[in-house]
Coordinates of C-alpha atoms in Angstrom, one line a residue:
X3 CA -94.8 -113.2 -50.6
X4 CA -92.6 -115.4 -52.8
X5 CA -89.0 -114.7 -53.7
X6 CA -89.4 -111.5 -55.7
X7 CA -92.3 -110.1 -53.7
X8 CA -95.2 -108.0 -54.7
X9 CA -93.5 -104.6 -54.8
X10 CA -89.8 -105.2 -55.6
X11 CA -87.2 -102.4 -56.2
X12 CA -85.7 -102.9 -59.6
X13 CA -82.3 -101.9 -60.9
X14 CA -81.7 -101.9 -64.7
X15 CA -78.0 -102.3 -65.5
X16 CA -77.1 -100.7 -68.9
X17 CA -79.3 -97.9 -70.3
X18 CA -78.9 -98.3 -74.1
X19 CA -81.5 -99.2 -76.7
X20 CA -82.7 -102.1 -74.6
X21 CA -82.2 -101.0 -71.0
X22 CA -83.8 -97.5 -71.1
X23 CA -87.2 -98.6 -72.6
X24 CA -87.3 -101.4 -70.1
X25 CA -86.6 -99.1 -67.2
X26 CA -89.3 -96.7 -68.3
X27 CA -91.9 -99.4 -68.7
X28 CA -91.1 -101.0 -65.3
X29 CA -91.1 -97.7 -63.6
X30 CA -94.8 -97.4 -64.4
X31 CA -95.5 -100.1 -61.8
X32 CA -92.4 -100.4 -59.7
X33 CA -89.7 -98.2 -58.1
X34 CA -86.9 -98.5 -60.7
X35 CA -83.3 -97.3 -60.9
X36 CA -81.4 -97.2 -64.1
X37 CA -77.7 -97.6 -63.9
X38 CA -75.0 -96.9 -66.5
X39 CA -71.3 -96.5 -66.3
X40 CA -71.4 -93.4 -68.5
X41 CA -71.9 -90.3 -66.4
X42 CA -72.6 -88.3 -69.6
X43 CA -75.4 -90.7 -70.4
X44 CA -76.9 -90.4 -66.9
X45 CA -76.6 -86.6 -67.1
X46 CA -78.5 -86.5 -70.4
X47 CA -81.2 -88.9 -69.1
X48 CA -81.8 -86.8 -66.0
X49 CA -82.3 -83.8 -68.4
X50 CA -84.9 -85.8 -70.3
X51 CA -82.6 -86.4 -73.4
X52 CA -82.3 -89.9 -75.0
X53 CA -79.8 -89.9 -77.8
X54 CA -81.0 -93.3 -79.0
X55 CA -84.4 -91.8 -79.7
X56 CA -86.1 -94.8 -78.3
X57 CA -87.8 -92.8 -75.5
X58 CA -89.1 -89.3 -76.0
X59 CA -88.4 -86.4 -73.6
X60 CA -91.9 -86.1 -72.2
X61 CA -92.0 -89.8 -71.3
X62 CA -88.7 -89.6 -69.5
X63 CA -89.6 -86.5 -67.5
X64 CA -93.0 -88.0 -66.5
X65 CA -91.5 -91.2 -65.2
X66 CA -91.8 -90.3 -61.5
X67 CA -90.7 -93.7 -60.1
X68 CA -87.6 -93.8 -62.3
X69 CA -84.2 -92.5 -61.2
X70 CA -80.7 -92.7 -62.8
X71 CA -77.3 -93.3 -61.3
X72 CA -73.7 -94.1 -62.3
X73 CA -72.9 -95.2 -58.7
X74 CA -73.4 -98.9 -58.2
X75 CA -73.4 -98.6 -54.4
X76 CA -76.8 -96.8 -54.6
X77 CA -78.3 -100.1 -55.7
X78 CA -77.7 -102.0 -52.5
X79 CA -81.4 -102.1 -51.6
X80 CA -82.5 -103.5 -55.0
X81 CA -84.5 -106.7 -55.0
X82 CA -84.2 -107.4 -58.7
X83 CA -81.3 -106.6 -61.0
X84 CA -81.9 -106.8 -64.8
X85 CA -78.8 -106.8 -67.0
X86 CA -79.0 -105.3 -70.5
X87 CA -75.4 -104.6 -71.4
X88 CA -74.1 -105.3 -74.9
X89 CA -72.5 -108.6 -75.9
X90 CA -70.3 -107.8 -78.9
X91 CA -67.6 -109.9 -80.7
X92 CA -63.9 -109.1 -80.9
X93 CA -61.7 -108.7 -83.9
X94 CA -61.4 -112.5 -84.2
X95 CA -65.2 -112.8 -84.2
X96 CA -65.2 -114.5 -80.8
X97 CA -67.7 -113.5 -78.1
X98 CA -66.5 -110.6 -76.0
X99 CA -68.2 -111.1 -72.6
X100 CA -66.3 -108.2 -70.9
X101 CA -69.4 -106.0 -70.4
X102 CA -71.3 -108.9 -69.0
X103 CA -68.5 -110.0 -66.7
X104 CA -68.0 -106.4 -65.4
X105 CA -71.8 -106.0 -64.8
X106 CA -71.9 -109.3 -62.9
X107 CA -68.9 -108.3 -60.8
X108 CA -70.5 -105.0 -60.0
X109 CA -73.8 -106.6 -59.0
X110 CA -72.0 -109.1 -56.9
X111 CA -70.4 -106.3 -54.9
X112 CA -73.8 -104.8 -53.8
X113 CA -76.4 -107.6 -54.0
X114 CA -78.2 -108.7 -50.9
X115 CA -79.6 -112.0 -49.7
X116 CA -82.8 -113.0 -51.4
X117 CA -82.3 -110.9 -54.6
X118 CA -82.8 -112.1 -58.2
X119 CA -80.6 -111.3 -61.1
X120 CA -82.1 -111.5 -64.6
X121 CA -80.0 -111.3 -67.8
X122 CA -81.3 -110.0 -71.1
X123 CA -78.1 -109.8 -73.0
X124 CA -77.7 -112.2 -75.9
X125 CA -75.3 -115.1 -75.0
X126 CA -74.6 -118.7 -76.0
X127 CA -76.5 -121.5 -74.2
X128 CA -75.1 -121.9 -70.7
X129 CA -73.3 -118.5 -70.3
X130 CA -75.6 -117.3 -67.6
X131 CA -75.0 -120.2 -65.2
X132 CA -71.4 -121.0 -66.3
X133 CA -70.0 -117.4 -66.5
X134 CA -72.2 -115.0 -64.7
X135 CA -73.5 -116.9 -61.7
X136 CA -70.0 -117.8 -60.4
X137 CA -69.1 -114.1 -60.5
X138 CA -72.2 -113.2 -58.5
X139 CA -71.3 -115.9 -55.9
X140 CA -67.7 -114.7 -55.7
X141 CA -68.6 -111.1 -55.3
X142 CA -71.4 -111.5 -52.8
X143 CA -70.4 -114.5 -50.8
X144 CA -73.9 -115.8 -51.4
X145 CA -75.0 -119.3 -52.5
X146 CA -76.8 -119.7 -55.8
X147 CA -80.4 -120.9 -55.6
X148 CA -80.3 -120.6 -51.8
X149 CA -79.4 -117.0 -51.1
X150 CA -80.1 -115.5 -54.6
X151 CA -81.6 -116.6 -57.9
X152 CA -81.1 -116.0 -61.6
X153 CA -83.2 -115.7 -64.7
X154 CA -82.8 -115.1 -68.4
X155 CA -85.3 -113.2 -70.5
X156 CA -83.8 -112.3 -73.9
X157 CA -84.3 -108.8 -75.3
X158 CA -86.3 -108.5 -78.5
X159 CA -86.3 -104.7 -79.0
X160 CA -85.9 -103.6 -82.6
X161 CA -84.1 -100.2 -82.6
X162 CA -86.0 -97.5 -84.6
X163 CA -89.2 -99.7 -84.8
X164 CA -92.1 -97.6 -83.6
X165 CA -94.6 -100.4 -84.2
X166 CA -93.1 -103.3 -82.4
X167 CA -92.4 -101.9 -79.0
X168 CA -91.3 -103.6 -75.7
X169 CA -94.8 -104.2 -74.4
X170 CA -96.2 -105.4 -77.7
X171 CA -93.6 -108.2 -78.3
X172 CA -94.0 -111.6 -76.7
X173 CA -91.4 -112.0 -74.0
X174 CA -89.5 -115.3 -73.3
X175 CA -88.8 -115.8 -69.6
X176 CA -86.9 -118.4 -67.5
X177 CA -85.5 -118.9 -64.0
X178 CA -83.0 -120.9 -62.1
X179 CA -85.7 -122.7 -60.1
X180 CA -89.3 -123.5 -60.9
X181 CA -90.6 -121.0 -58.3
X182 CA -88.4 -118.1 -59.3
X183 CA -89.2 -118.8 -63.0
X184 CA -92.9 -118.3 -62.4
X185 CA -92.2 -115.1 -60.5
X186 CA -90.0 -113.7 -63.2
X187 CA -92.6 -114.6 -65.7
X188 CA -95.2 -112.8 -63.7
X189 CA -92.9 -109.8 -63.3
X190 CA -92.6 -109.4 -67.0
X191 CA -96.2 -110.3 -67.5
X192 CA -97.1 -107.2 -65.6
X193 CA -95.7 -104.9 -68.3
X194 CA -95.9 -107.0 -71.5
X195 CA -99.3 -106.7 -73.0
X196 CA -98.4 -109.2 -75.8
X197 CA -97.9 -112.0 -73.2
X198 CA -95.0 -114.1 -72.1
X199 CA -93.6 -117.6 -72.9
X200 CA -92.1 -119.4 -69.9
X201 CA -89.2 -121.6 -71.1
X202 CA -88.3 -124.7 -69.1
X203 CA -84.8 -123.6 -68.3
X204 CA -82.4 -120.7 -68.7
X205 CA -80.4 -122.6 -71.3
X206 CA -83.5 -123.1 -73.5
X207 CA -84.3 -119.4 -73.3
X208 CA -80.6 -118.5 -74.2
X209 CA -80.7 -120.9 -77.1
X210 CA -84.1 -119.5 -78.3
X211 CA -82.7 -116.0 -78.5
X212 CA -79.5 -116.9 -80.3
X213 CA -81.2 -118.9 -83.0
X214 CA -83.8 -116.1 -83.7
X215 CA -81.2 -113.9 -85.3
X216 CA -79.1 -116.8 -86.7
X217 CA -82.2 -117.9 -88.7
X218 CA -82.7 -114.4 -90.0
X219 CA -79.0 -114.1 -90.8
X220 CA -79.1 -117.3 -92.9
X221 CA -82.2 -116.2 -94.8
X222 CA -80.6 -112.9 -95.7
X223 CA -77.4 -114.7 -96.7
X224 CA -79.4 -116.8 -99.1
X225 CA -81.0 -113.8 -100.7
X226 CA -77.6 -112.0 -100.9
X227 CA -76.1 -115.0 -102.7
X228 CA -79.1 -115.1 -105.0
X229 CA -78.5 -111.3 -105.7
X230 CA -74.9 -112.1 -106.7
X231 CA -76.1 -114.8 -109.1
X232 CA -78.9 -112.7 -110.6
X233 CA -76.5 -109.8 -111.2
X234 CA -74.4 -112.1 -113.3
X235 CA -77.5 -113.2 -115.2
X236 CA -78.5 -109.6 -115.7
X237 CA -81.8 -110.2 -113.8
X238 CA -83.2 -107.7 -111.2
X239 CA -83.3 -109.4 -107.8
X240 CA -86.2 -107.3 -106.4
X241 CA -88.4 -108.2 -109.4
X242 CA -87.6 -111.9 -108.9
X243 CA -88.4 -111.6 -105.2
X244 CA -91.7 -109.8 -105.9
X245 CA -92.7 -112.5 -108.4
X246 CA -91.7 -115.4 -106.0
X247 CA -93.5 -113.5 -103.2
X248 CA -96.9 -114.1 -104.7
X249 CA -96.7 -117.7 -103.4
X250 CA -98.3 -117.8 -99.9
X251 CA -95.4 -119.4 -98.1
X252 CA -92.5 -117.6 -99.7
X253 CA -90.4 -115.8 -97.0
X254 CA -90.1 -112.1 -97.7
X255 CA -86.4 -111.3 -97.2
X256 CA -84.4 -108.7 -99.2
X257 CA -80.7 -108.4 -100.0
X258 CA -78.6 -105.9 -98.1
X259 CA -75.8 -105.2 -95.6
X260 CA -76.2 -107.1 -92.4
X261 CA -74.9 -105.2 -89.4
X262 CA -76.2 -104.1 -86.0
X263 CA -75.8 -105.5 -82.6
X264 CA -77.8 -108.7 -83.1
X265 CA -78.1 -110.4 -86.5
X266 CA -74.5 -110.0 -87.5
X267 CA -73.2 -110.9 -84.0
X268 CA -75.4 -113.6 -82.5
X269 CA -74.5 -116.4 -84.9
X270 CA -70.9 -116.2 -83.7
X271 CA -72.0 -116.8 -80.2
X272 CA -73.8 -120.0 -81.2
X273 CA -70.9 -121.2 -83.4
X274 CA -68.4 -120.5 -80.5
X275 CA -70.3 -122.8 -78.2
X276 CA -70.8 -125.4 -80.9
X277 CA -67.0 -125.5 -81.5
X278 CA -66.4 -125.6 -77.8
X279 CA -68.3 -128.9 -77.7
X280 CA -66.6 -130.3 -80.7
X281 CA -68.9 -129.5 -83.6
X282 CA -67.9 -127.2 -86.5
X283 CA -71.0 -125.5 -87.9
X284 CA -71.0 -125.2 -91.7
X285 CA -74.3 -123.7 -92.8
X286 CA -74.2 -120.9 -90.1
X287 CA -70.6 -119.9 -90.9
X288 CA -71.2 -120.0 -94.6
X289 CA -74.1 -117.6 -94.2
X290 CA -71.9 -115.3 -92.1
X291 CA -69.1 -115.4 -94.7
X292 CA -71.6 -114.2 -97.4
X293 CA -73.1 -111.4 -95.3
X294 CA -69.7 -110.2 -94.1
X295 CA -68.5 -109.9 -97.7
X296 CA -71.4 -107.8 -99.0
X297 CA -69.8 -104.4 -98.4
X298 CA -66.8 -105.4 -100.4
X299 CA -69.0 -106.8 -103.1
X300 CA -71.0 -103.5 -103.4
X301 CA -67.8 -101.5 -103.7
X302 CA -66.4 -103.9 -106.3
X303 CA -69.6 -103.5 -108.4
X304 CA -69.5 -99.7 -108.2
X305 CA -65.8 -99.7 -109.2
X306 CA -66.4 -101.8 -112.2
X307 CA -69.2 -99.5 -113.4
X308 CA -66.9 -96.5 -112.9
X309 CA -64.1 -98.2 -114.9
X310 CA -66.6 -99.0 -117.7
X311 CA -67.4 -95.2 -117.8
X312 CA -63.7 -94.4 -118.0
X313 CA -63.6 -92.8 -114.6
X314 CA -60.5 -93.1 -112.5
X315 CA -61.2 -94.7 -109.1
X316 CA -58.0 -93.4 -107.6
X317 CA -58.7 -89.8 -106.4
X318 CA -62.4 -90.1 -107.3
X319 CA -65.1 -88.5 -105.2
X320 CA -67.5 -91.0 -103.6
X321 CA -70.7 -90.1 -101.7
X322 CA -72.1 -92.7 -99.4
X323 CA -75.6 -91.9 -98.1
X324 CA -76.2 -93.5 -94.7
X325 CA -74.0 -94.9 -92.0
X326 CA -76.4 -96.3 -89.5
X327 CA -76.9 -100.1 -89.6
X328 CA -80.6 -99.7 -90.5
X329 CA -83.1 -97.1 -91.7
X330 CA -84.5 -94.3 -89.6
X331 CA -82.4 -95.1 -86.6
X332 CA -79.2 -93.5 -85.1
X333 CA -77.7 -96.8 -84.2
X334 CA -74.4 -97.4 -85.9
X335 CA -73.1 -100.4 -83.9
X336 CA -71.4 -102.8 -86.2
X337 CA -72.6 -101.1 -89.3
X338 CA -71.3 -102.8 -92.4
X339 CA -71.4 -99.5 -94.4
X340 CA -67.9 -99.0 -93.0
X341 CA -66.8 -102.0 -95.2
X342 CA -67.7 -100.0 -98.3
X343 CA -65.9 -96.9 -97.0
X344 CA -62.8 -99.0 -96.3
X345 CA -62.8 -100.6 -99.7
X346 CA -62.8 -97.2 -101.5
X347 CA -60.1 -95.9 -99.2
X348 CA -57.8 -98.7 -100.5
X349 CA -58.0 -96.8 -103.9
X350 CA -57.3 -93.4 -102.2
X351 CA -60.7 -92.3 -103.2
X352 CA -62.2 -89.2 -101.4
X353 CA -65.2 -90.6 -99.5
X354 CA -67.9 -88.4 -98.1
X355 CA -70.4 -90.0 -95.7
X356 CA -73.8 -88.3 -95.0
X357 CA -76.3 -89.5 -92.4
X358 CA -78.9 -87.2 -90.9
X359 CA -79.7 -89.7 -88.1
X360 CA -76.2 -90.5 -86.8
X361 CA -74.4 -88.5 -84.1
X362 CA -71.3 -86.9 -85.7
X363 CA -69.2 -87.3 -82.6
X364 CA -70.1 -91.0 -82.3
X365 CA -69.3 -91.6 -85.9
X366 CA -65.9 -90.0 -85.4
X367 CA -65.2 -91.9 -82.2
X368 CA -66.3 -95.3 -83.4
X369 CA -65.0 -95.3 -87.0
X370 CA -62.9 -92.1 -87.5
X371 CA -65.5 -90.8 -90.0
X372 CA -66.2 -87.2 -90.3
X373 CA -69.8 -86.9 -91.4
X374 CA -70.7 -84.1 -93.8
X375 CA -73.8 -82.0 -93.2
X376 CA -74.1 -80.3 -96.6
X377 CA -74.1 -82.4 -99.8
X378 CA -72.1 -80.9 -102.7
X379 CA -73.8 -80.6 -106.1
X380 CA -72.1 -81.8 -109.3
X381 CA -69.2 -83.2 -107.3
X382 CA -69.3 -87.0 -107.0
X383 CA -68.2 -89.7 -109.5
X384 CA -70.3 -92.3 -107.7
X385 CA -73.2 -92.2 -105.2
X386 CA -74.1 -95.2 -103.1
X387 CA -77.5 -95.2 -101.4
X388 CA -76.5 -97.4 -98.4
X389 CA -79.3 -96.9 -95.9
X390 CA -83.0 -96.4 -96.5
X391 CA -83.6 -93.3 -94.4
X392 CA -86.9 -91.5 -95.1
X393 CA -85.0 -88.3 -95.9
X394 CA -83.3 -90.0 -98.8
X395 CA -86.6 -91.3 -100.1
X396 CA -88.0 -87.8 -99.9
X397 CA -85.1 -86.4 -102.0
X398 CA -85.9 -88.7 -104.9
X399 CA -83.7 -89.8 -107.8
X400 CA -83.4 -86.4 -109.6
X401 CA -82.2 -84.6 -106.5
X402 CA -79.8 -87.3 -105.6
X403 CA -78.4 -87.4 -109.1
X404 CA -77.6 -83.7 -108.9
X405 CA -75.0 -84.4 -106.3
X406 CA -73.0 -86.3 -108.9
X407 CA -71.1 -85.2 -111.9
X408 CA -72.5 -85.8 -115.4
X409 CA -72.9 -89.6 -116.0
X410 CA -72.3 -90.4 -112.3
X411 CA -72.8 -93.9 -111.0
X412 CA -75.8 -94.4 -108.7
X413 CA -76.0 -97.7 -106.8
X414 CA -79.0 -98.3 -104.7
X415 CA -78.4 -101.0 -102.0
X416 CA -81.8 -100.7 -100.4
X417 CA -83.9 -100.6 -103.6
X418 CA -85.3 -97.4 -102.4
X419 CA -85.6 -95.7 -105.8
X420 CA -87.3 -96.9 -109.0
X421 CA -85.3 -99.6 -110.8
X422 CA -84.9 -97.7 -114.1
X423 CA -83.8 -94.5 -112.3
X424 CA -80.6 -96.1 -110.9
X425 CA -77.6 -97.8 -112.5
X426 CA -77.8 -100.8 -110.3
X427 CA -79.4 -102.1 -107.1
X428 CA -78.5 -105.0 -105.0

């Protein structure tokens, strides 16, 4: 029968952008329970409503072997726990493992002998076995790799991406022993059509995940720095990238704000561990410094254009189109659009933020921003197209310009509009 068994009962801990799609997919083959500490979230899911828009209502309602709970005690008979809680950073850009710690403590209080706990949350190499496993042992009184086992299979879900879905993305897997590693790999292999990659250890799998987004962060940082240089040379960055992109091995990255729960966070997990072992990363942190400063850079560019047009920045009306961290997605976790908002508020400017994808209550709760539903015509001194939502593309340049006063400044961060129709793009 093996450690996990042929027909295990699964418990997914955390039902956000990662956990919910995973729970739905697993429930097609196994009895699955989704757990979340938010009773409101559980209530919505029971009604077939997913505010993240990752799973549609019909798919939720048709998942007959999937149940939801906010009571950890109902998971006592689970054979496999899969942890998909967020791993953010704090104000000092240090890893905040609080959600992971609380999830491990909760599981430890209900787990039984013979169960397996798999982590999907992004961490630094060693975190699963150094931080999580001791909490599981302490809470359960069980012995690691004798009474229970652990695994790590990093999440790779891309919020808002309808093409690259859970089952169509290759899954990295690992386990705390050779036997359980193979069984974890087989478990994921039963739902992942794209196949799996079995890493030699949990630490290898943890490291693989954290460098995926670190590599992407550095590539975007390079392009952002190039954009700053090209702006001073009065050269359009996108045109340069299109020309360079005709070479077969040129990497297609574009400048922009780097936010979200992964790319802008994961490098800090890796640098934290590196510093812990006595190495101070230079390239990684330099890339982070560039990307963290892009919001302020955009605001500075817009302010300079306004001044050149003899428009007072103090008391001006600014429209920012988009708050989510990426296009066509309601996810506003760690959005760097907020940096632009904050820069203009330093000048006592009146900033309106419009985003048709983002939940207004969440925007107010997370950032104190009151989203506007209706855009005002002939009202704004400057308009910043911050997120490439399809609704903004459909509006087009002429309609967007009408929201501004005569001779308004239109800055296109995402290069969504034709180059000659905007005043500047990143």
